[in-house]
XYZ file of C-alpha atoms in Angstrom:
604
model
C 53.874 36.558 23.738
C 50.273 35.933 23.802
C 47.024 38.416 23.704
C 43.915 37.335 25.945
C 41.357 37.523 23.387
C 37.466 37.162 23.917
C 35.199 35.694 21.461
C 31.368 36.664 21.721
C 28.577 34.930 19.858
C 25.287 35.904 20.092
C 24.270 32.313 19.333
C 23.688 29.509 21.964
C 26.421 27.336 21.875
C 24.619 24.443 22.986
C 23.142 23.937 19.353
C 24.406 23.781 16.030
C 25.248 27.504 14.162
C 27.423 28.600 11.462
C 28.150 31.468 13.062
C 29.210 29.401 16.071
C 31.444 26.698 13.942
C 33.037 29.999 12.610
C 34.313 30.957 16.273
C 34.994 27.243 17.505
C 37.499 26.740 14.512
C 39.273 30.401 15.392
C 39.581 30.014 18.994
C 41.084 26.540 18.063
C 43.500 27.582 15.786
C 44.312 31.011 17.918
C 44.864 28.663 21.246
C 47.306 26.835 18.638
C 49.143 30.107 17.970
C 49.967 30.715 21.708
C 47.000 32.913 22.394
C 44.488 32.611 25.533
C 41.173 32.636 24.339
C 38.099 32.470 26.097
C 34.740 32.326 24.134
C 31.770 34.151 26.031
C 28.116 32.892 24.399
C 24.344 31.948 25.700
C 23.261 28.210 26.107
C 20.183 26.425 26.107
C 21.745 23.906 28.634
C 20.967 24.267 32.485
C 24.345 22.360 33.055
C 26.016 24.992 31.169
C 24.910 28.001 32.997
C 26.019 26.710 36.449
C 29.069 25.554 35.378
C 29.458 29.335 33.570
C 28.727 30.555 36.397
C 30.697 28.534 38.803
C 33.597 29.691 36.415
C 32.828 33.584 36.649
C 32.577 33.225 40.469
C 35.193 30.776 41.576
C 36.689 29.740 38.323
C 40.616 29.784 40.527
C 39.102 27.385 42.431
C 40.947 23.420 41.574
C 37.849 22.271 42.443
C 35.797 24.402 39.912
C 38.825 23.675 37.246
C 38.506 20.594 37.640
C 34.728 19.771 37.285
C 34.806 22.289 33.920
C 37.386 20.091 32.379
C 34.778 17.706 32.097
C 32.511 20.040 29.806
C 32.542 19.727 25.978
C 34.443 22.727 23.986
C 32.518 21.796 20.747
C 29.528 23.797 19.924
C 26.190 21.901 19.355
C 27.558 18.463 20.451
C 26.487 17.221 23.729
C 27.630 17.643 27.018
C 27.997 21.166 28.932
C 30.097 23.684 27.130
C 29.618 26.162 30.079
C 33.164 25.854 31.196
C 35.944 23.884 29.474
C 39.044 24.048 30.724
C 42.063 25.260 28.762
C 44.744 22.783 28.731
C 47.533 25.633 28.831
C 46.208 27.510 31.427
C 43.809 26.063 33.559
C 41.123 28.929 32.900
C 37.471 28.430 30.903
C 37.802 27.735 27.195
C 33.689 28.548 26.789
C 31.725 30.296 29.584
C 28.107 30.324 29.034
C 26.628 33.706 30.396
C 23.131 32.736 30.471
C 19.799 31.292 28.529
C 19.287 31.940 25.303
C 17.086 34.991 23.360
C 15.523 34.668 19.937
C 17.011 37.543 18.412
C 16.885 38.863 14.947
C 17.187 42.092 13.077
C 13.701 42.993 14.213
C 14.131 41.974 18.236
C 13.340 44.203 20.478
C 14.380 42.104 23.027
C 16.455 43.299 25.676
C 19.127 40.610 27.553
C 18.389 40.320 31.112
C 20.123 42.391 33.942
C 21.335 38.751 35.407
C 23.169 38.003 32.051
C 24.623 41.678 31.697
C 25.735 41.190 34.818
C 27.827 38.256 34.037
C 29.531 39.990 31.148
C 30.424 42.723 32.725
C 32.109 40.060 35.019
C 34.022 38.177 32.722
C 35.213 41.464 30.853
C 36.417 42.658 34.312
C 38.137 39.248 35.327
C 38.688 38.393 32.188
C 41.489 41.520 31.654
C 41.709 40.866 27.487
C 43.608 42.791 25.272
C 40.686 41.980 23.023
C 37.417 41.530 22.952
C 36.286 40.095 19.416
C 31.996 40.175 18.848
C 30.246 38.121 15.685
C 27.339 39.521 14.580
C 26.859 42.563 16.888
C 24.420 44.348 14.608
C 21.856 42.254 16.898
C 20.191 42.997 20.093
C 22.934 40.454 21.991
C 25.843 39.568 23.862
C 27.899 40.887 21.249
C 26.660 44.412 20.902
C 26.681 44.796 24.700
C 30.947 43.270 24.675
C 31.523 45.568 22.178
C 29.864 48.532 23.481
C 30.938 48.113 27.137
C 34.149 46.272 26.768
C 37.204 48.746 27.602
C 39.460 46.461 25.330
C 40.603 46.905 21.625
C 37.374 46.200 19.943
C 36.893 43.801 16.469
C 33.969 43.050 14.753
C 32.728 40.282 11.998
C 29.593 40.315 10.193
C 28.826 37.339 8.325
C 25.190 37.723 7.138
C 23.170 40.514 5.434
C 20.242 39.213 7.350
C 21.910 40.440 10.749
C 22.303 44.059 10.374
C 19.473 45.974 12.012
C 20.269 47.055 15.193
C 20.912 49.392 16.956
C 18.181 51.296 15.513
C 19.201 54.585 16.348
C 22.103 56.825 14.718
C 23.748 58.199 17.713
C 23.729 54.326 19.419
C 25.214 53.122 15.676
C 27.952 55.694 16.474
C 29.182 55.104 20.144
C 29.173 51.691 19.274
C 31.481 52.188 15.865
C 33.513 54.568 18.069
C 34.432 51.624 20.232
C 35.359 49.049 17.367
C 38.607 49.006 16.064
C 38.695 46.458 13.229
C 35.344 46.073 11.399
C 35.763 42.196 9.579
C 33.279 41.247 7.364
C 33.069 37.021 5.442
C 32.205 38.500 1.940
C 32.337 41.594 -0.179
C 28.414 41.906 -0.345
C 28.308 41.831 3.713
C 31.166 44.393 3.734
C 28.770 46.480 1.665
C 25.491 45.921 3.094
C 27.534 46.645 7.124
C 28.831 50.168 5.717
C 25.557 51.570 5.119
C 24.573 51.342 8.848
C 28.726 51.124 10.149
C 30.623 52.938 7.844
C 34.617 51.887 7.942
C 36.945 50.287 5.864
C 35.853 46.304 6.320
C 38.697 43.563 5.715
C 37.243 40.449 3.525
C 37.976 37.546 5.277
C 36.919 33.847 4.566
C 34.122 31.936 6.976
C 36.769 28.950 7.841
C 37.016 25.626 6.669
C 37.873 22.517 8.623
C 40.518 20.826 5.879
C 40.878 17.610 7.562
C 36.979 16.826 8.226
C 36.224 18.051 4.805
C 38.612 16.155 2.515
C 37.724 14.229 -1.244
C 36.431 10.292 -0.618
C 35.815 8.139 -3.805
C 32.775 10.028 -5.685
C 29.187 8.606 -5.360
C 26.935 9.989 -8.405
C 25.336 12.340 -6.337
C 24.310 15.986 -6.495
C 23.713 18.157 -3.114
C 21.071 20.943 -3.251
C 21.238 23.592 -0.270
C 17.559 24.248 0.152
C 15.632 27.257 0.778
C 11.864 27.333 0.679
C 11.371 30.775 -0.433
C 13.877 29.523 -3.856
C 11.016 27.486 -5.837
C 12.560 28.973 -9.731
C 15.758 27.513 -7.969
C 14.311 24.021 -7.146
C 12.190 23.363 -10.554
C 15.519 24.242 -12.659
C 17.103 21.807 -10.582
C 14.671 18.981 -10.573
C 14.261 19.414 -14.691
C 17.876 18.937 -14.986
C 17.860 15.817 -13.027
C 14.880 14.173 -15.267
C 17.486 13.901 -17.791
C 20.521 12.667 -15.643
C 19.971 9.007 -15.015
C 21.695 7.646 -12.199
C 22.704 10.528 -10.455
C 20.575 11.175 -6.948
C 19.785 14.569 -5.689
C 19.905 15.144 -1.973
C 17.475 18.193 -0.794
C 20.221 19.843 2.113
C 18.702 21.677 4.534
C 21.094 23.993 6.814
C 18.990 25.775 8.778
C 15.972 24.770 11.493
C 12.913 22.805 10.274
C 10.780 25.351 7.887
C 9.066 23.005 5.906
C 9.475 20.343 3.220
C 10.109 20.843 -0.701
C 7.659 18.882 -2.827
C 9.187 15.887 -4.718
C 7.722 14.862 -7.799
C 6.596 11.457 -7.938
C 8.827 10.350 -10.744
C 11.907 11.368 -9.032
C 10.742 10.113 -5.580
C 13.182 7.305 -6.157
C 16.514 9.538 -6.757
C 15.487 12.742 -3.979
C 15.382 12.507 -0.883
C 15.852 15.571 1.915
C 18.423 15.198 4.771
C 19.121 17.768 7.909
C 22.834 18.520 8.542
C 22.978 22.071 10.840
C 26.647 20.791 11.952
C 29.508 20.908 10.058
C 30.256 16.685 11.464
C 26.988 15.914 10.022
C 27.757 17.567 6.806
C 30.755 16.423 6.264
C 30.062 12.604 5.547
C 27.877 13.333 3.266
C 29.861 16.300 1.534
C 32.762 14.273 1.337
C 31.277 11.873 -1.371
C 29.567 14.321 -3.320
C 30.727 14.693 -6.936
C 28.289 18.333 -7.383
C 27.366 20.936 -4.880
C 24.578 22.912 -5.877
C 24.511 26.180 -3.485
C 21.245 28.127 -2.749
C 20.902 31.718 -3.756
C 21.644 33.702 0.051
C 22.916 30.137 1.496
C 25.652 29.719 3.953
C 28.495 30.760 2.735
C 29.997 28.178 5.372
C 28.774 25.208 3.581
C 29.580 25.957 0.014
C 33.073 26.406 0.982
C 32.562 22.864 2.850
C 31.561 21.609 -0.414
C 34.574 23.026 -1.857
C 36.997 21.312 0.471
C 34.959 18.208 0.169
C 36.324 18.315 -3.607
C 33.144 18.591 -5.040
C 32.487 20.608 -8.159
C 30.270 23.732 -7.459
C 26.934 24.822 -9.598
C 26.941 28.143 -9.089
C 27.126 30.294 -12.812
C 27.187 33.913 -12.860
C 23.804 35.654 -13.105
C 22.534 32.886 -11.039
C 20.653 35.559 -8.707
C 18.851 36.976 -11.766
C 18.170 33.575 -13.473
C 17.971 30.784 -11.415
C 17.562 28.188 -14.105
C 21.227 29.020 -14.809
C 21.682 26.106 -11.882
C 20.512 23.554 -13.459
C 22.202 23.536 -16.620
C 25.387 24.144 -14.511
C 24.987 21.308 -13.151
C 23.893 19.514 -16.017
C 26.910 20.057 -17.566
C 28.767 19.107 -14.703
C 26.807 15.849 -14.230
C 27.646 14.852 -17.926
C 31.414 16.231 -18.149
C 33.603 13.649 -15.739
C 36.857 15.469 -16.432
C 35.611 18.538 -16.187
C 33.721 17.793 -13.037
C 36.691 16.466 -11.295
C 38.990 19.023 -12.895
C 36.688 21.486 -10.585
C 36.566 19.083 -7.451
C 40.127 19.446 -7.263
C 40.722 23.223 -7.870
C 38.113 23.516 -5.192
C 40.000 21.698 -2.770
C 43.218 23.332 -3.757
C 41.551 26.736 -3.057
C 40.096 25.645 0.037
C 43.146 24.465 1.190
C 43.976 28.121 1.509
C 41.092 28.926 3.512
C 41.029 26.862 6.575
C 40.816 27.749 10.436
C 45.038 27.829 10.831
C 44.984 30.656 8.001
C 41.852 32.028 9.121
C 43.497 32.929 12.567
C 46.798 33.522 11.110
C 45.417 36.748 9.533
C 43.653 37.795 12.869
C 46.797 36.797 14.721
C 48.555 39.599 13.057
C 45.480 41.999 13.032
C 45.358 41.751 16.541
C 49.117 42.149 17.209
C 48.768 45.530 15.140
C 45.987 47.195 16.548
C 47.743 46.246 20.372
C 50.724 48.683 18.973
C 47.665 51.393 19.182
C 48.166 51.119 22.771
C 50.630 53.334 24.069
C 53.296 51.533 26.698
C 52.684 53.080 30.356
C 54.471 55.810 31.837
C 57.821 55.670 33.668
C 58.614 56.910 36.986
C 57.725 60.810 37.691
C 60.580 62.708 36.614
C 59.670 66.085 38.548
C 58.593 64.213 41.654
C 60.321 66.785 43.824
C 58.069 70.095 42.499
C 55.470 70.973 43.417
C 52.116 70.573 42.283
C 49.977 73.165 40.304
C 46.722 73.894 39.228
C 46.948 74.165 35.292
C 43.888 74.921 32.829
C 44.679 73.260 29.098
C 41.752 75.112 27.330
C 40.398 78.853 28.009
C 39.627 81.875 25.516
C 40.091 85.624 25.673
C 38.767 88.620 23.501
C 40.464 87.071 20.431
C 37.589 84.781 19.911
C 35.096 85.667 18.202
C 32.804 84.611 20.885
C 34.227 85.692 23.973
C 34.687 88.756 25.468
C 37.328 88.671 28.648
C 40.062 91.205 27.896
C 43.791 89.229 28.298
C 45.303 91.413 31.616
C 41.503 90.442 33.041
C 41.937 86.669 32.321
C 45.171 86.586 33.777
C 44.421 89.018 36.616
C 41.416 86.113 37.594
C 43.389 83.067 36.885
C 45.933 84.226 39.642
C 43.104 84.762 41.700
C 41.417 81.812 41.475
C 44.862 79.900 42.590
C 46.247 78.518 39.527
C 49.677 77.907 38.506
C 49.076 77.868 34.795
C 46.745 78.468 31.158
C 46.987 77.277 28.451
C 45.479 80.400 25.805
C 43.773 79.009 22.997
C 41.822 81.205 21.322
C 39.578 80.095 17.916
C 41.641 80.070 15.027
C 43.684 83.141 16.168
C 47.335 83.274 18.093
C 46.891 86.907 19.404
C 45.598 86.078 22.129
C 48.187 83.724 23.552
C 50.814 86.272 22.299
C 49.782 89.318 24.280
C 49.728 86.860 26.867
C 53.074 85.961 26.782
C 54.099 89.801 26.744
C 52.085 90.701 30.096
C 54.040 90.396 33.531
C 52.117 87.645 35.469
C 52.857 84.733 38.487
C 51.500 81.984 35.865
C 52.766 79.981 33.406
C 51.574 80.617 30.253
C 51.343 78.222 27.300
C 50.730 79.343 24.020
C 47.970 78.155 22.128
C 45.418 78.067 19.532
C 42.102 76.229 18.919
C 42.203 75.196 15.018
C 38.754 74.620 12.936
C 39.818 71.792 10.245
C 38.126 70.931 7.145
C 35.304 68.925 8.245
C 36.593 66.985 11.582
C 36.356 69.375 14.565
C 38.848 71.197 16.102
C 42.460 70.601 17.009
C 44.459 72.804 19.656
C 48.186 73.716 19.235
C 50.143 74.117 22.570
C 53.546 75.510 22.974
C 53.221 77.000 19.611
C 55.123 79.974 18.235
C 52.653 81.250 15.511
C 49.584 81.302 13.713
C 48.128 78.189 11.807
C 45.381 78.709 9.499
C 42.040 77.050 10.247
C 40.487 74.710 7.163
C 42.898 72.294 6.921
C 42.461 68.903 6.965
C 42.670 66.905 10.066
C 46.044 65.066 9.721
C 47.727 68.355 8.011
C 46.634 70.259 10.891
C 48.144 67.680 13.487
C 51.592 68.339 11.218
C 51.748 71.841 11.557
C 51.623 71.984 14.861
C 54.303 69.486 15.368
C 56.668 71.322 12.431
C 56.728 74.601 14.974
C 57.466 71.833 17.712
C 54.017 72.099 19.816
C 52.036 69.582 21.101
C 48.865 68.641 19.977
C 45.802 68.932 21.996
C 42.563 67.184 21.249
C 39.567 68.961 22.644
C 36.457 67.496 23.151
C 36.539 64.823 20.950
C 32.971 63.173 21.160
C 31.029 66.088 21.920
C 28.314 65.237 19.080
C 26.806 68.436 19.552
C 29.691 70.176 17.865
C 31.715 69.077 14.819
C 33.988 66.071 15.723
C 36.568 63.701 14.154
C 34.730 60.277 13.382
C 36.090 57.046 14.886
C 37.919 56.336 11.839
C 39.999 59.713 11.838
C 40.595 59.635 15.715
C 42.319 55.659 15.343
C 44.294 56.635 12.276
C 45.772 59.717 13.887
C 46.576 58.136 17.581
C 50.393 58.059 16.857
C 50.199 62.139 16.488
C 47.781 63.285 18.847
C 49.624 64.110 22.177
C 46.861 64.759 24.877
C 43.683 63.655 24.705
C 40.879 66.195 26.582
C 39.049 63.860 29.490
C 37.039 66.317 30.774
C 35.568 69.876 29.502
C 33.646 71.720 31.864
C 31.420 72.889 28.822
C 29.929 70.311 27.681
C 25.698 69.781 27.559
C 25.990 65.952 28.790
C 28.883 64.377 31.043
C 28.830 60.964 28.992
C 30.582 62.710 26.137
C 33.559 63.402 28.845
C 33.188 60.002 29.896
C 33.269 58.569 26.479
C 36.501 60.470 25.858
C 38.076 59.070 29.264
C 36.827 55.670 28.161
C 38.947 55.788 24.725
C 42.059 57.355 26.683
C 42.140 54.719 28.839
C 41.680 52.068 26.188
C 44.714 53.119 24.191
C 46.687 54.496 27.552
C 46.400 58.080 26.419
C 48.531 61.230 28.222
C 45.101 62.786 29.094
C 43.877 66.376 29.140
C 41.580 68.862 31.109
C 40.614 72.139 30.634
C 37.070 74.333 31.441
C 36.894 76.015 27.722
C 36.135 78.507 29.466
C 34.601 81.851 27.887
C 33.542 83.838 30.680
C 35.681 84.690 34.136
C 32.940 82.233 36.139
C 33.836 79.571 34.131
C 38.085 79.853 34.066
C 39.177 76.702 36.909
C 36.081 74.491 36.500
C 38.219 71.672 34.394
C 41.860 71.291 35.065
C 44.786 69.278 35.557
C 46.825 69.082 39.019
C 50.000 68.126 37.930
C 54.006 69.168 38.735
C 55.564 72.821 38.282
C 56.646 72.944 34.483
C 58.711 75.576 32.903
C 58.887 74.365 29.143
C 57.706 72.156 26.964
C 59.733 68.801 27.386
C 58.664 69.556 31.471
C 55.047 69.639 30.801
C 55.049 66.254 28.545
C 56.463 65.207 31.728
C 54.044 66.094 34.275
C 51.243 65.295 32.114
C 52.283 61.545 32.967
C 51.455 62.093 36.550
C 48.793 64.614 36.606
C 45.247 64.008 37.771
C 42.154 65.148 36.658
C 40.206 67.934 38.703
C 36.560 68.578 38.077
C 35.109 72.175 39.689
C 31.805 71.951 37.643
C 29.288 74.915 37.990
C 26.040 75.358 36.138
C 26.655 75.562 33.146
C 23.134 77.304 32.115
C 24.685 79.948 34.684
C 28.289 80.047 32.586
C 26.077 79.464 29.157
C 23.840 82.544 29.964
C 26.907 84.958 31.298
C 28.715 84.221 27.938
C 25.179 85.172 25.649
C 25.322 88.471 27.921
C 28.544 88.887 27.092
C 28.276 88.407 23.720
C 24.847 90.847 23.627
C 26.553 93.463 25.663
C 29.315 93.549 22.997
C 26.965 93.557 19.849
C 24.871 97.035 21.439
C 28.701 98.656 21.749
């Protein structure tokens, strides 16, 4: 079965972009593996952003179907790409969310309310299982999918040059928090991403077109991708070709107009400069090329054109720290027929294992695992005939070393205060829960203990039958608790202004963690609650409540009503129909009764 997956360039798609080319070829060759893919990016075209919009607002419509199956799906050629039809399923291929921004690492600029508003409309009608952004380390579409998308999240970088943004630490971290898969089109990109989004980043290759890029008959020619800022590139390159008669050198440039290169008189005759931004336009004149010269930072994109072209590439090692290296490459090249066409064809042979199909094989099966994150929804409420309960998943007692309610008092209030059931689970310590246990009392007590680990927050035990030492690491933790057969209990997990697990621990330990806290009265700023209720949802978490409460005032202000448990296999149970209840109070007020508390017990 297939995934509804979202593709978001930053890039207008009415214009030639490598970045662009890169998505066109995967959403091809995903549509060809059964999946329905819909690729969300600006335009330039006014055509386009009516007919994107006509396809956010009535896109059902056969009318509206049928004038966007008149729009071109190819980015950069003309005609509309604001709607295109899918053939399978009658919904947009391309939607165009609105004009175009500049953006770079430096922008500042910030995408207007009218075109947030149209991605938060095509995430919401849009329903995908995933929601893919290129290049989201820029002020763009694709940081704003990623960051407010509540799908599985996947990210590709495909430039060192596109990495600046957000600017600010705790905005680097909400958004890494919300990315599952970070994808990256080199090994020096994977490198240069990690120091602002650390992760472990999967290599993949930019995508090659094998059937528009294929070996012609060789003309004696010699392509040069040209960069202006590359001049020690260029001269080593021009020497070479003094001495290379009959061969013609063909200045490529890739990018928008920056300038011309300066062509010596005597070679005005065998250079000449051509502009090919599109992969189409490259391709004839790849596809005849006998040597491929690539520039130092060039598109990555076009050398492996060049490769699949079956031309033989110029590109030595140490070619960063001597450029002149180039031109004796290609010297050699120029004057070595076997061994140039030796290295045309093992170019095309290992291009041949590069292309769009294998490209979106490999993200056909990393999507299919990280949808196995997501937890299958509950079945039918087992204990529909008890009756409901107020229970508290996270309070403290004496025990801890910062609170000061006395057990028979805790218990004594909770009955008070109407509920039905507490979980105990004091810091690091199980006597609390186990005095608990031993008092006579209306409630239901569950057995706890809040656990420091080594270096990833903290991890609560429920249902547990003795102590587990704090200091652990993270997963080791999660296995003790479920070797005395208790649930674990993950307690505000994004609270940044306590120790928490990163976003690489949390994803990696999903199968073992068995609630997941929503809401903690505590906490200094509601987002972090609904940052944790944003995750659960995302992977279809059994969620959690509880007020963390350590003072009387506070016990009740986060809770869960749910169905009358007795035991552990009952309260997995409920959990699956149990509803969140927030009783906030100030917590300044429940903040300053606990430093009392604390105060009063240092004068004793």
């Amino acid at each position: 079965m297939g995934l509804r997956v979202c593709l978001v360039t930053p890039f207008a798609w009415s214009r030639p972009h490598d970045v662009n080319e890169h998505v066109d070829g995967l959403a091809r060759e995903l549509r060809a593996l059964g999946h329905e893919v819909t690729v969300l990016a600006p335009s330039t075209r006014a055509a386009d952003l009516v007919a994107g919009r006509r396809a956010l607002l009535d896109g059902a419509d056969q009318k509206g179907r049928a004038d966007l199956r008149g729009a071109a799906a190819k980015p950069g050629l003309a005609g509309a790409t604001g709607g295109h039809a899918s053939r399978r399923s009658g919904e947009p291929e391309v939607i165009a969310l609105g004009p175009a921004l500049p953006v770079s690492r430096r922008s500042r600029i910030g995408v207007p309310v009218g075109v947030r508003a149209n991605l938060a409309l095509a995430l919401q009608r849009g329903r995908f299982d995933i929601v893919h952004g290129f290049e989201p380390a820029l002020p763009s579409l694709s940081y704003l999918a990623l960051r407010d998308s509540h799908a599985l999240g996947v990210a590709t970088f495909l430039s060192t040059e596109r990495l600046g943004y957000p600017p600010g630490k705790p905005q680097r971290e909400r958004l890494l928090s919300r990315i599952d898969a970070l994808l990256a089109t080199s090994p020096e990109v994977a490198e240069a991403a990690a120091e602002r989004l650390p992760g472990e980043y999967r290599i993949i290759s930019p995508g090659v077109d094998a059937e528009l890029f294929h070996p012609e008959p060789k003309q004696r020619r010699i392509v040069f991708e040209w960069r202006p800022a590359q001049r020690p590139l260029v001269r080593s390159v021009l020497r070479e070709l003094r001495v290379l008669p009959g061969w013609e050198l063909i200045l490529l440039r890739t990018k928008p107009l920056t300038g011309r290169p300066t062509i010596p008189r005597a070679l005005s005759d065998r250079v000449s400069v051509r502009t090919a931004r599109g992969g189409a336009a490259r391709a004839a004149l790849l596809n005849e090329t006998a040597i491929f010269v690539p520039a130092i930072d060039g598109l990555d994109r076009v050398e492996l054109e060049a490769a699949a072209a079956g031309a033989a590439i110029a590109a030595p090692p140490g070619l960063r720290g001597q450029p002149e290296l180039a031109g004796a490459a290609m010297a050699r090249l120029a004057e070595d027929d076997e061994l140039r066409e030796r290295k045309g064809r093992e170019n095309r042979k290992r291009a041949e294992r590069l292309t769009f199909a294998d490209l979106a094989q490999e993200h056909d099966e990393l999507y299919r695992k990280l949808a196995k994150r997501r937890r299958a929804a509950g079945k039918a409420d087992p204990l529909s005939g008890r009756e409901w309960i107020v229970c508290d998943l996270h309070m403290h007692t004496s025990w801890s070393h910062d609170c000061a309610i006395e057990v028979p008092e805790l218990l004594t209030h909770a009955e008070t205060e109407g509920l039905g059931a507490i979980a105990i689970t004091d810091h690091n310590v199980f006597g609390g829960a186990r005095e608990a246990l031993a008092a006579t009392t209306s409630l239901t007590v569950i057995p706890g203990e809040e656990i420091k680990t080594d270096g990833q927050g903290e991890v609560i035990g429920l249902f547990l039958t003795e102590e587990i030492p704090r200091g652990m690491p993270f997963g080791e933790t999660l296995a003790a608790i479920h070797e005395q057969d208790g649930v674990s209990y993950l307690p505000h997990p994004f609270d940044r202004m306590h120790a928490i697990p990163d976003a690489a621990t949390l994803r990696r330990h999903l199968d073992e963690i068995d609630v997941f806290e929503v809401y903690n009265a505590r906490l200094l700023f509601d987002a972090y609650n609904d940052e944790a209720l944003r995750f659960a949802r995302k992977y279809n978490l059994t969620m959690g409540a509880g007020s963390d409460a350590h003072v009387l005032q506070g016990v009740g202000t986060g809770a869960l009503r749910m169905r009358e448990f007795h035991d552990r296999e009952e309260f997995l149970a409920s959990l699956g129909s149990a509803q969140v209840l927030r009783r906030p109070k100030s917590l300044l007020y429940l903040q300053s009764l606990k430093w009392a508390a604390q105060a009063k017990e240092r004068v004793r």
